[in-house]
Amino acid sequence: MRLKLTWMVMLFFTALQLSFAQEKTVKGTVKDASGVELPGVAVQIKGEQRGTETDFDGNYSLQVAPGKILVFSYLGMKNVEKTVGNSNTINVVMEEDTHQLGEVVVTGAMGISRSEKSLGYAVSKIGGEDIVKTKDPNLVNSLAGKAAGINITQQSGSVGGSSKIVIRGASSLSGDNQPLFVVDGMPINNTYLSNGIQGAVDYGNAAADINSLDVESMDILKGAAATALYGARAKNGAIIITTKRGKQGKMNLVYNTSIRMDRVAKLPDYQNEYSQGLDGRYSVTSFNGWGEKINGQTVKNFLGQDVTLQAYPDNVKNFFNTGTTQIHSFDLNGGDEKSDYRFWIYFNLTKWCYAIQFLQEKRFNLQCRAQIKSVVR
């Protein structure tokens, strides 16, 4: 009996030694889709309590047996599972999880992320795909109906005219009530400009120069609490715009086009029975329609010439036509783990409903990003 027990103990320790002898050290680096190392990524053996996490440079090391599955998890990223094989190195690239990122908000010019629950002000996040659906050349107009508490007013009906955006109502009777626009960390002035009070030319606003196809996402920070991030200029809130980046991998060429047609919804009904004037008398300088009844009589026109008095029933209708807006854009992008590039060309050809208004717009943009890692430790 004692001999049998001794053999069982020896067999147990032999099997235990063989089990530990099968384990090996697996190392690797965890990065995001743009090639940036991710610190603090949890690396755990599936079905076990053992694991580790990546260091500041995204590196990890773990004792694990071949055939085991490593699970990589990180806030805002999709979980990744890798099976341990013959190689001692397992590098991982993690992708963003859009469902989890909906609870994380980029709140600062330096890309600082905070939980939406910890913010002291309301935030609305709008994706680039929702903005593109409107097909409006002016980015500000594309925000209409996308978030609560936003009021957008077009300052004029002219081609390329400016649009004013106000969040949660006006806070000043004489000052500018618009929020601060921040594009990739750079504040811009969205004040609309004109050269007078009546009959002035509307020169547009700066936000209209941003191509909606170039927007990756927009965070709308509401209320005065947003001033803690951008100072007094954001007293009416802030709109944080993040532009698209070049996609990792092979070179990509994307072409987008859209055509929109506009017509006047309704024209007023004018009477064509009586001439211009008052009290039944024709007057060449009057804008009223209470002159004498039109019967083909001869009257003096504005130049003093004799002309036949007649009605022009389609003069207002003929002033307007069918407006068209054609937008074409070419997007060339690419990149690798350490850099990316993006070059796009944008064409906007607009013929407004007014016969005398026309706009032709061309934009070019080149973006290059590179990761520079210091060699000094």
Short mmCIF file of C-alpha atoms in Angstrom, two decimals:
data_model
loop_
_atom_site.label_atom_id
_atom_site.label_comp_id
_atom_site.label_asym_id
_atom_site.label_seq_id
_atom_site.Cartn_x
_atom_site.Cartn_y
_atom_site.Cartn_z
CA MET A 1 0.00 0.00 0.00
CA ARG A 2 2.87 2.34 0.90
CA LEU A 3 4.61 1.51 -2.42
CA LYS A 4 1.44 2.25 -4.39
CA LEU A 5 1.04 5.63 -2.66
CA THR A 6 4.67 6.50 -3.41
CA TRP A 7 4.20 5.72 -7.11
CA MET A 8 1.07 7.90 -7.25
CA VAL A 9 2.89 10.87 -5.68
CA MET A 10 5.79 10.47 -8.10
CA LEU A 11 3.40 10.26 -11.06
CA PHE A 12 1.60 13.44 -9.95
CA PHE A 13 4.79 15.51 -9.69
CA THR A 14 6.04 14.13 -13.01
CA ALA A 15 2.83 15.20 -14.77
CA LEU A 16 3.03 18.61 -13.06
CA GLN A 17 6.61 19.11 -14.27
CA LEU A 18 5.64 18.12 -17.82
CA SER A 19 2.76 20.60 -17.72
CA PHE A 20 5.03 23.49 -16.70
CA ALA A 21 7.70 22.35 -19.13
CA GLN A 22 5.24 22.88 -22.01
CA GLU A 23 4.76 26.57 -21.20
CA LYS A 24 6.87 29.20 -22.95
CA THR A 25 7.32 32.95 -22.85
CA VAL A 26 5.21 34.80 -25.41
CA LYS A 27 6.01 38.44 -26.12
CA GLY A 28 4.57 41.07 -28.41
CA THR A 29 3.35 44.62 -28.96
CA VAL A 30 -0.24 45.88 -29.05
CA LYS A 31 -1.10 48.87 -31.30
CA ASP A 32 -4.19 50.59 -32.61
CA ALA A 33 -5.16 50.86 -36.29
CA SER A 34 -2.98 53.96 -36.77
CA GLY A 35 0.11 52.25 -35.36
CA VAL A 36 0.15 53.88 -31.91
CA GLU A 37 1.23 51.63 -29.02
CA LEU A 38 -1.50 51.00 -26.46
CA PRO A 39 -0.50 50.92 -22.78
CA GLY A 40 -2.66 49.16 -20.20
CA VAL A 41 -4.18 46.54 -22.55
CA ALA A 42 -5.38 43.51 -20.57
CA VAL A 43 -3.86 40.23 -21.83
CA GLN A 44 -5.51 37.17 -20.30
CA ILE A 45 -5.43 33.44 -20.96
CA LYS A 46 -8.94 32.40 -21.96
CA GLY A 47 -10.63 30.26 -19.31
CA GLU A 48 -7.97 31.02 -16.68
CA GLN A 49 -7.32 33.71 -14.11
CA ARG A 50 -3.74 34.34 -15.21
CA GLY A 51 -2.83 37.34 -17.31
CA THR A 52 -0.89 40.58 -17.61
CA GLU A 53 -1.13 44.01 -19.24
CA THR A 54 0.96 46.01 -21.68
CA ASP A 55 3.51 48.55 -20.48
CA PHE A 56 3.85 52.20 -21.54
CA ASP A 57 5.25 51.17 -24.94
CA GLY A 58 2.51 48.61 -25.58
CA ASN A 59 4.75 45.58 -24.90
CA TYR A 60 3.76 42.50 -22.90
CA SER A 61 5.26 39.17 -21.80
CA LEU A 62 3.40 36.11 -20.52
CA GLN A 63 4.09 32.45 -19.72
CA VAL A 64 1.59 30.35 -21.66
CA ALA A 65 1.36 26.88 -23.17
CA PRO A 66 0.92 26.31 -26.95
CA GLY A 67 -2.69 25.90 -27.98
CA LYS A 68 -3.97 28.33 -25.37
CA ILE A 69 -5.95 31.42 -26.45
CA LEU A 70 -4.89 34.93 -25.44
CA VAL A 71 -7.64 37.53 -25.09
CA PHE A 72 -6.67 41.20 -25.56
CA SER A 73 -9.16 43.77 -24.22
CA TYR A 74 -9.04 47.58 -23.99
CA LEU A 75 -11.60 50.33 -23.39
CA GLY A 76 -13.05 51.56 -26.68
CA MET A 77 -11.51 48.70 -28.67
CA LYS A 78 -12.84 45.39 -29.94
CA ASN A 79 -11.54 42.31 -28.11
CA VAL A 80 -8.92 40.30 -30.00
CA GLU A 81 -8.25 36.58 -29.53
CA LYS A 82 -4.99 34.96 -30.61
CA THR A 83 -4.08 31.26 -30.41
CA VAL A 84 -0.56 30.51 -29.19
CA GLY A 85 1.35 28.52 -31.79
CA ASN A 86 5.01 27.76 -32.45
CA SER A 87 6.03 31.43 -32.58
CA ASN A 88 7.13 33.19 -29.42
CA THR A 89 5.98 36.60 -30.72
CA ILE A 90 2.36 37.65 -31.11
CA ASN A 91 1.76 41.25 -32.21
CA VAL A 92 -1.79 42.58 -32.14
CA VAL A 93 -3.58 45.45 -33.90
CA MET A 94 -6.81 46.49 -32.17
CA GLU A 95 -9.73 48.21 -33.90
CA GLU A 96 -12.10 50.81 -32.48
CA ASP A 97 -15.44 49.64 -31.13
CA THR A 98 -17.98 52.28 -32.21
CA HIS A 99 -20.56 51.04 -29.70
CA GLN A 100 -18.21 51.60 -26.77
CA LEU A 101 -16.83 54.85 -28.18
CA GLY A 102 -20.31 56.35 -28.03
CA GLU A 103 -19.77 56.72 -24.28
CA VAL A 104 -16.34 58.36 -24.65
CA VAL A 105 -16.09 61.99 -25.75
CA VAL A 106 -13.06 63.86 -27.10
CA THR A 107 -13.17 67.06 -25.10
CA GLY A 108 -9.89 68.87 -25.68
CA ALA A 109 -7.61 70.22 -28.37
CA MET A 110 -4.97 67.70 -27.33
CA GLY A 111 -7.35 64.75 -27.82
CA ILE A 112 -8.18 64.29 -24.15
CA SER A 113 -10.94 61.69 -23.72
CA ARG A 114 -13.34 61.57 -20.82
CA SER A 115 -16.39 59.55 -19.95
CA GLU A 116 -19.62 61.28 -20.93
CA LYS A 117 -21.02 60.67 -17.45
CA SER A 118 -18.15 62.61 -15.84
CA LEU A 119 -18.72 65.77 -17.91
CA GLY A 120 -20.43 68.77 -16.36
CA TYR A 121 -22.19 69.75 -19.57
CA ALA A 122 -24.30 68.12 -22.27
CA VAL A 123 -22.59 66.60 -25.30
CA SER A 124 -24.01 65.46 -28.63
CA LYS A 125 -21.93 63.32 -30.97
CA ILE A 126 -22.65 63.26 -34.71
CA GLY A 127 -20.96 60.85 -37.10
CA GLY A 128 -19.64 61.89 -40.48
CA GLU A 129 -22.03 59.55 -42.29
CA ASP A 130 -25.01 61.45 -40.82
CA ILE A 131 -23.64 64.79 -42.01
CA VAL A 132 -23.05 63.63 -45.58
CA LYS A 133 -26.68 62.50 -45.97
CA THR A 134 -27.96 66.08 -46.25
CA LYS A 135 -25.77 66.87 -49.31
CA ASP A 136 -25.63 70.54 -48.29
CA PRO A 137 -22.49 72.45 -49.34
CA ASN A 138 -22.59 74.42 -46.08
CA LEU A 139 -21.50 72.27 -43.15
CA VAL A 140 -23.53 74.35 -40.67
CA ASN A 141 -26.79 73.61 -42.51
CA SER A 142 -26.00 69.89 -42.29
CA LEU A 143 -26.41 70.05 -38.50
CA ALA A 144 -30.09 70.97 -38.67
CA GLY A 145 -32.16 68.39 -36.80
CA LYS A 146 -29.11 66.36 -35.76
CA ALA A 147 -28.99 67.44 -32.10
CA ALA A 148 -31.35 68.95 -29.55
CA GLY A 149 -31.16 72.64 -28.68
CA ILE A 150 -29.55 73.76 -31.95
CA ASN A 151 -31.08 76.57 -34.01
CA ILE A 152 -29.69 77.25 -37.50
CA THR A 153 -30.62 80.33 -39.52
CA GLN A 154 -29.53 81.09 -43.08
CA GLN A 155 -28.54 84.76 -43.21
CA SER A 156 -29.45 85.18 -46.89
CA GLY A 157 -30.77 83.25 -49.85
CA SER A 158 -27.70 83.96 -51.95
CA VAL A 159 -25.37 81.29 -53.28
CA GLY A 160 -22.61 80.56 -50.76
CA GLY A 161 -24.39 82.63 -48.12
CA SER A 162 -23.58 82.25 -44.45
CA SER A 163 -25.54 80.35 -41.83
CA LYS A 164 -25.77 81.19 -38.15
CA ILE A 165 -25.88 78.51 -35.47
CA VAL A 166 -27.03 79.10 -31.89
CA ILE A 167 -27.01 76.51 -29.11
CA ARG A 168 -29.68 76.77 -26.39
CA GLY A 169 -30.78 80.26 -27.37
CA ALA A 170 -29.07 83.63 -27.52
CA SER A 171 -27.08 84.83 -24.50
CA SER A 172 -26.32 88.36 -25.77
CA LEU A 173 -28.40 91.08 -27.41
CA SER A 174 -25.54 92.69 -29.31
CA GLY A 175 -22.65 90.21 -29.32
CA ASP A 176 -22.03 87.04 -31.28
CA ASN A 177 -24.06 84.09 -29.96
CA GLN A 178 -22.44 81.40 -32.06
CA PRO A 179 -20.40 78.54 -30.56
CA LEU A 180 -16.68 78.15 -31.10
CA PHE A 181 -15.65 75.83 -33.93
CA VAL A 182 -12.52 73.71 -33.34
CA VAL A 183 -11.14 71.71 -36.28
CA ASP A 184 -8.50 69.13 -35.31
CA GLY A 185 -7.58 71.26 -32.31
CA MET A 186 -7.50 74.56 -34.22
CA PRO A 187 -10.16 77.17 -33.26
CA ILE A 188 -11.74 79.05 -36.18
CA ASN A 189 -13.89 82.17 -36.32
CA ASN A 190 -17.33 81.42 -37.77
CA THR A 191 -18.60 85.02 -37.76
CA TYR A 192 -20.55 85.84 -40.93
CA LEU A 193 -19.47 88.91 -42.89
CA SER A 194 -21.35 91.45 -45.02
CA ASN A 195 -20.61 94.92 -46.39
CA GLY A 196 -23.72 96.75 -45.16
CA ILE A 197 -27.13 96.60 -43.55
CA GLN A 198 -29.56 96.61 -46.48
CA GLY A 199 -28.78 95.14 -49.88
CA ALA A 200 -25.41 93.94 -48.58
CA VAL A 201 -23.29 91.15 -50.02
CA ASP A 202 -23.10 88.03 -47.85
CA TYR A 203 -19.52 86.76 -47.95
CA GLY A 204 -20.27 83.51 -46.11
CA ASN A 205 -18.75 82.06 -42.96
CA ALA A 206 -15.61 80.05 -42.21
CA ALA A 207 -17.42 76.81 -41.32
CA ALA A 208 -18.84 76.70 -44.84
CA ASP A 209 -15.29 76.14 -46.12
CA ILE A 210 -15.13 72.76 -44.38
CA ASN A 211 -15.98 69.87 -46.68
CA SER A 212 -18.64 67.67 -45.08
CA LEU A 213 -17.04 64.63 -46.75
CA ASP A 214 -13.87 65.42 -44.81
CA VAL A 215 -15.54 65.15 -41.39
CA GLU A 216 -15.05 61.99 -39.35
CA SER A 217 -17.12 63.08 -36.35
CA MET A 218 -18.43 66.14 -34.52
CA ASP A 219 -18.81 66.65 -30.76
CA ILE A 220 -21.18 69.47 -29.75
CA LEU A 221 -20.40 70.78 -26.26
CA LYS A 222 -23.38 72.68 -24.90
CA GLY A 223 -23.48 75.37 -22.26
CA ALA A 224 -21.07 77.72 -20.55
CA ALA A 225 -19.24 74.86 -18.82
CA ALA A 226 -17.43 74.19 -22.10
CA THR A 227 -15.46 77.42 -21.55
CA ALA A 228 -13.21 75.55 -19.13
CA LEU A 229 -11.65 73.90 -22.18
CA TYR A 230 -11.43 76.82 -24.63
CA GLY A 231 -11.89 79.99 -22.58
CA ALA A 232 -14.32 82.85 -23.09
CA ARG A 233 -14.60 82.23 -26.83
CA ALA A 234 -16.60 79.09 -26.06
CA LYS A 235 -19.08 80.82 -23.74
CA ASN A 236 -21.85 79.82 -26.16
CA GLY A 237 -20.62 76.23 -26.46
CA ALA A 238 -18.17 74.55 -28.79
CA ILE A 239 -18.31 72.29 -31.83
CA ILE A 240 -15.32 69.95 -32.03
CA ILE A 241 -14.68 68.63 -35.55
CA THR A 242 -12.39 65.66 -36.17
CA THR A 243 -11.38 65.16 -39.80
CA LYS A 244 -10.71 61.87 -41.53
CA ARG A 245 -7.26 60.29 -41.76
CA GLY A 246 -5.59 58.09 -44.33
CA LYS A 247 -6.49 54.42 -44.00
CA GLN A 248 -3.77 51.94 -43.16
CA GLY A 249 -2.81 49.61 -45.99
CA LYS A 250 -2.80 50.06 -49.74
CA MET A 251 -3.47 53.34 -51.48
CA ASN A 252 -7.20 54.10 -51.75
CA LEU A 253 -8.95 56.33 -54.27
CA VAL A 254 -12.54 57.33 -53.48
CA TYR A 255 -14.79 59.38 -55.76
CA ASN A 256 -18.01 60.97 -54.53
CA THR A 257 -20.57 62.89 -56.53
CA SER A 258 -24.00 64.33 -55.88
CA ILE A 259 -26.46 66.44 -57.85
CA ARG A 260 -29.24 68.44 -56.21
CA MET A 261 -32.03 70.42 -57.87
CA ASP A 262 -33.88 73.35 -56.27
CA ARG A 263 -37.10 75.06 -57.28
CA VAL A 264 -39.13 77.87 -55.75
CA ALA A 265 -41.76 76.23 -53.57
CA LYS A 266 -44.50 78.82 -54.10
CA LEU A 267 -44.86 82.17 -55.84
CA PRO A 268 -47.44 84.86 -54.94
CA ASP A 269 -50.51 85.23 -57.15
CA TYR A 270 -50.52 88.65 -58.83
CA GLN A 271 -53.61 90.20 -60.48
CA ASN A 272 -53.24 90.99 -64.19
CA GLU A 273 -56.49 92.97 -64.75
CA TYR A 274 -55.50 96.42 -63.50
CA SER A 275 -52.37 98.45 -64.25
CA GLN A 276 -49.94 100.05 -61.84
CA GLY A 277 -51.20 103.19 -60.13
CA LEU A 278 -53.75 104.36 -57.56
CA ASP A 279 -57.46 105.31 -57.50
CA GLY A 280 -58.06 103.91 -60.98
CA ARG A 281 -55.40 106.13 -62.61
CA TYR A 282 -52.30 104.80 -64.33
CA SER A 283 -48.94 105.96 -62.91
CA VAL A 284 -45.64 104.92 -64.45
CA THR A 285 -43.76 105.47 -61.16
CA SER A 286 -46.18 103.64 -58.89
CA PHE A 287 -45.58 100.14 -57.54
CA ASN A 288 -49.23 99.65 -56.56
CA GLY A 289 -51.66 97.62 -58.64
CA TRP A 290 -54.73 99.87 -58.36
CA GLY A 291 -54.53 101.75 -61.67
CA GLU A 292 -56.95 101.77 -64.57
CA LYS A 293 -58.27 98.58 -66.09
CA ILE A 294 -56.09 97.14 -68.84
CA ASN A 295 -57.85 97.29 -72.22
CA GLY A 296 -54.92 97.71 -74.61
CA GLN A 297 -54.90 101.52 -74.37
CA THR A 298 -51.81 103.60 -75.15
CA VAL A 299 -49.80 105.06 -72.23
CA LYS A 300 -46.41 106.62 -71.61
CA ASN A 301 -43.69 104.34 -70.27
CA PHE A 302 -40.82 105.32 -67.96
CA LEU A 303 -38.83 106.72 -70.93
CA GLY A 304 -41.75 108.83 -72.12
CA GLN A 305 -42.48 106.59 -75.09
CA ASP A 306 -45.97 105.58 -76.22
CA VAL A 307 -46.58 101.91 -75.52
CA THR A 308 -49.57 99.61 -75.35
CA LEU A 309 -50.69 98.94 -71.79
CA GLN A 310 -50.59 95.21 -71.16
CA ALA A 311 -50.07 92.72 -68.36
CA TYR A 312 -47.03 90.46 -67.93
CA PRO A 313 -48.40 87.48 -66.03
CA ASP A 314 -45.17 85.43 -66.09
CA ASN A 315 -42.61 88.12 -65.25
CA VAL A 316 -42.02 86.87 -61.69
CA LYS A 317 -42.07 83.24 -62.73
CA ASN A 318 -39.54 83.87 -65.50
CA PHE A 319 -37.16 85.50 -63.04
CA PHE A 320 -36.60 82.14 -61.37
CA ASN A 321 -35.32 78.90 -62.85
CA THR A 322 -34.42 75.41 -61.61
CA GLY A 323 -31.28 75.59 -59.51
CA THR A 324 -28.67 72.83 -59.58
CA THR A 325 -25.82 71.95 -57.25
CA GLN A 326 -23.13 69.55 -58.45
CA ILE A 327 -20.50 68.33 -56.00
CA HIS A 328 -17.54 66.18 -57.03
CA SER A 329 -14.70 65.07 -54.78
CA PHE A 330 -11.65 62.83 -55.15
CA ASP A 331 -10.03 61.33 -52.05
CA LEU A 332 -6.58 59.71 -52.28
CA ASN A 333 -5.34 58.21 -49.00
CA GLY A 334 -3.15 55.53 -47.52
CA GLY A 335 -0.70 54.83 -44.73
CA ASP A 336 1.14 52.30 -42.61
CA GLU A 337 1.75 51.70 -38.91
CA LYS A 338 3.76 54.90 -38.43
CA SER A 339 2.35 57.42 -40.91
CA ASP A 340 -0.63 58.22 -43.08
CA TYR A 341 -1.53 60.67 -45.82
CA ARG A 342 -4.71 62.02 -47.40
CA PHE A 343 -5.18 64.30 -50.40
CA TRP A 344 -8.60 65.37 -51.64
CA ILE A 345 -9.96 67.67 -54.32
CA TYR A 346 -13.42 69.20 -54.01
CA PHE A 347 -15.49 70.87 -56.74
CA ASN A 348 -18.80 72.65 -56.14
CA LEU A 349 -20.74 74.05 -59.10
CA THR A 350 -23.96 75.79 -58.03
CA LYS A 351 -26.54 77.58 -60.18
CA TRP A 352 -29.13 79.10 -57.89
CA CYS A 353 -32.81 79.60 -58.60
CA TYR A 354 -32.11 83.25 -59.38
CA ALA A 355 -31.07 83.67 -62.97
CA ILE A 356 -28.21 86.01 -62.06
CA GLN A 357 -26.57 84.00 -59.26
CA PHE A 358 -23.80 81.49 -59.87
CA LEU A 359 -21.08 79.91 -57.73
CA GLN A 360 -18.06 77.87 -58.72
CA GLU A 361 -15.89 76.59 -55.89
CA LYS A 362 -12.68 74.54 -55.85
CA ARG A 363 -10.89 73.27 -52.75
CA PHE A 364 -7.67 71.33 -52.27
CA ASN A 365 -6.42 69.75 -49.07
CA LEU A 366 -3.32 67.73 -48.18
CA GLN A 367 -2.92 66.00 -44.81
CA CYS A 368 0.18 64.11 -43.70
CA ARG A 369 0.78 62.58 -40.29
CA ALA A 370 3.86 60.76 -39.04
CA GLN A 371 4.66 59.18 -35.72
CA ILE A 372 8.02 60.38 -34.42
CA LYS A 373 9.35 58.28 -31.57
CA SER A 374 12.19 59.66 -29.50
CA VAL A 375 15.33 57.52 -29.32
CA VAL A 376 16.44 59.25 -26.11
CA ARG A 377 15.36 57.41 -22.97
#
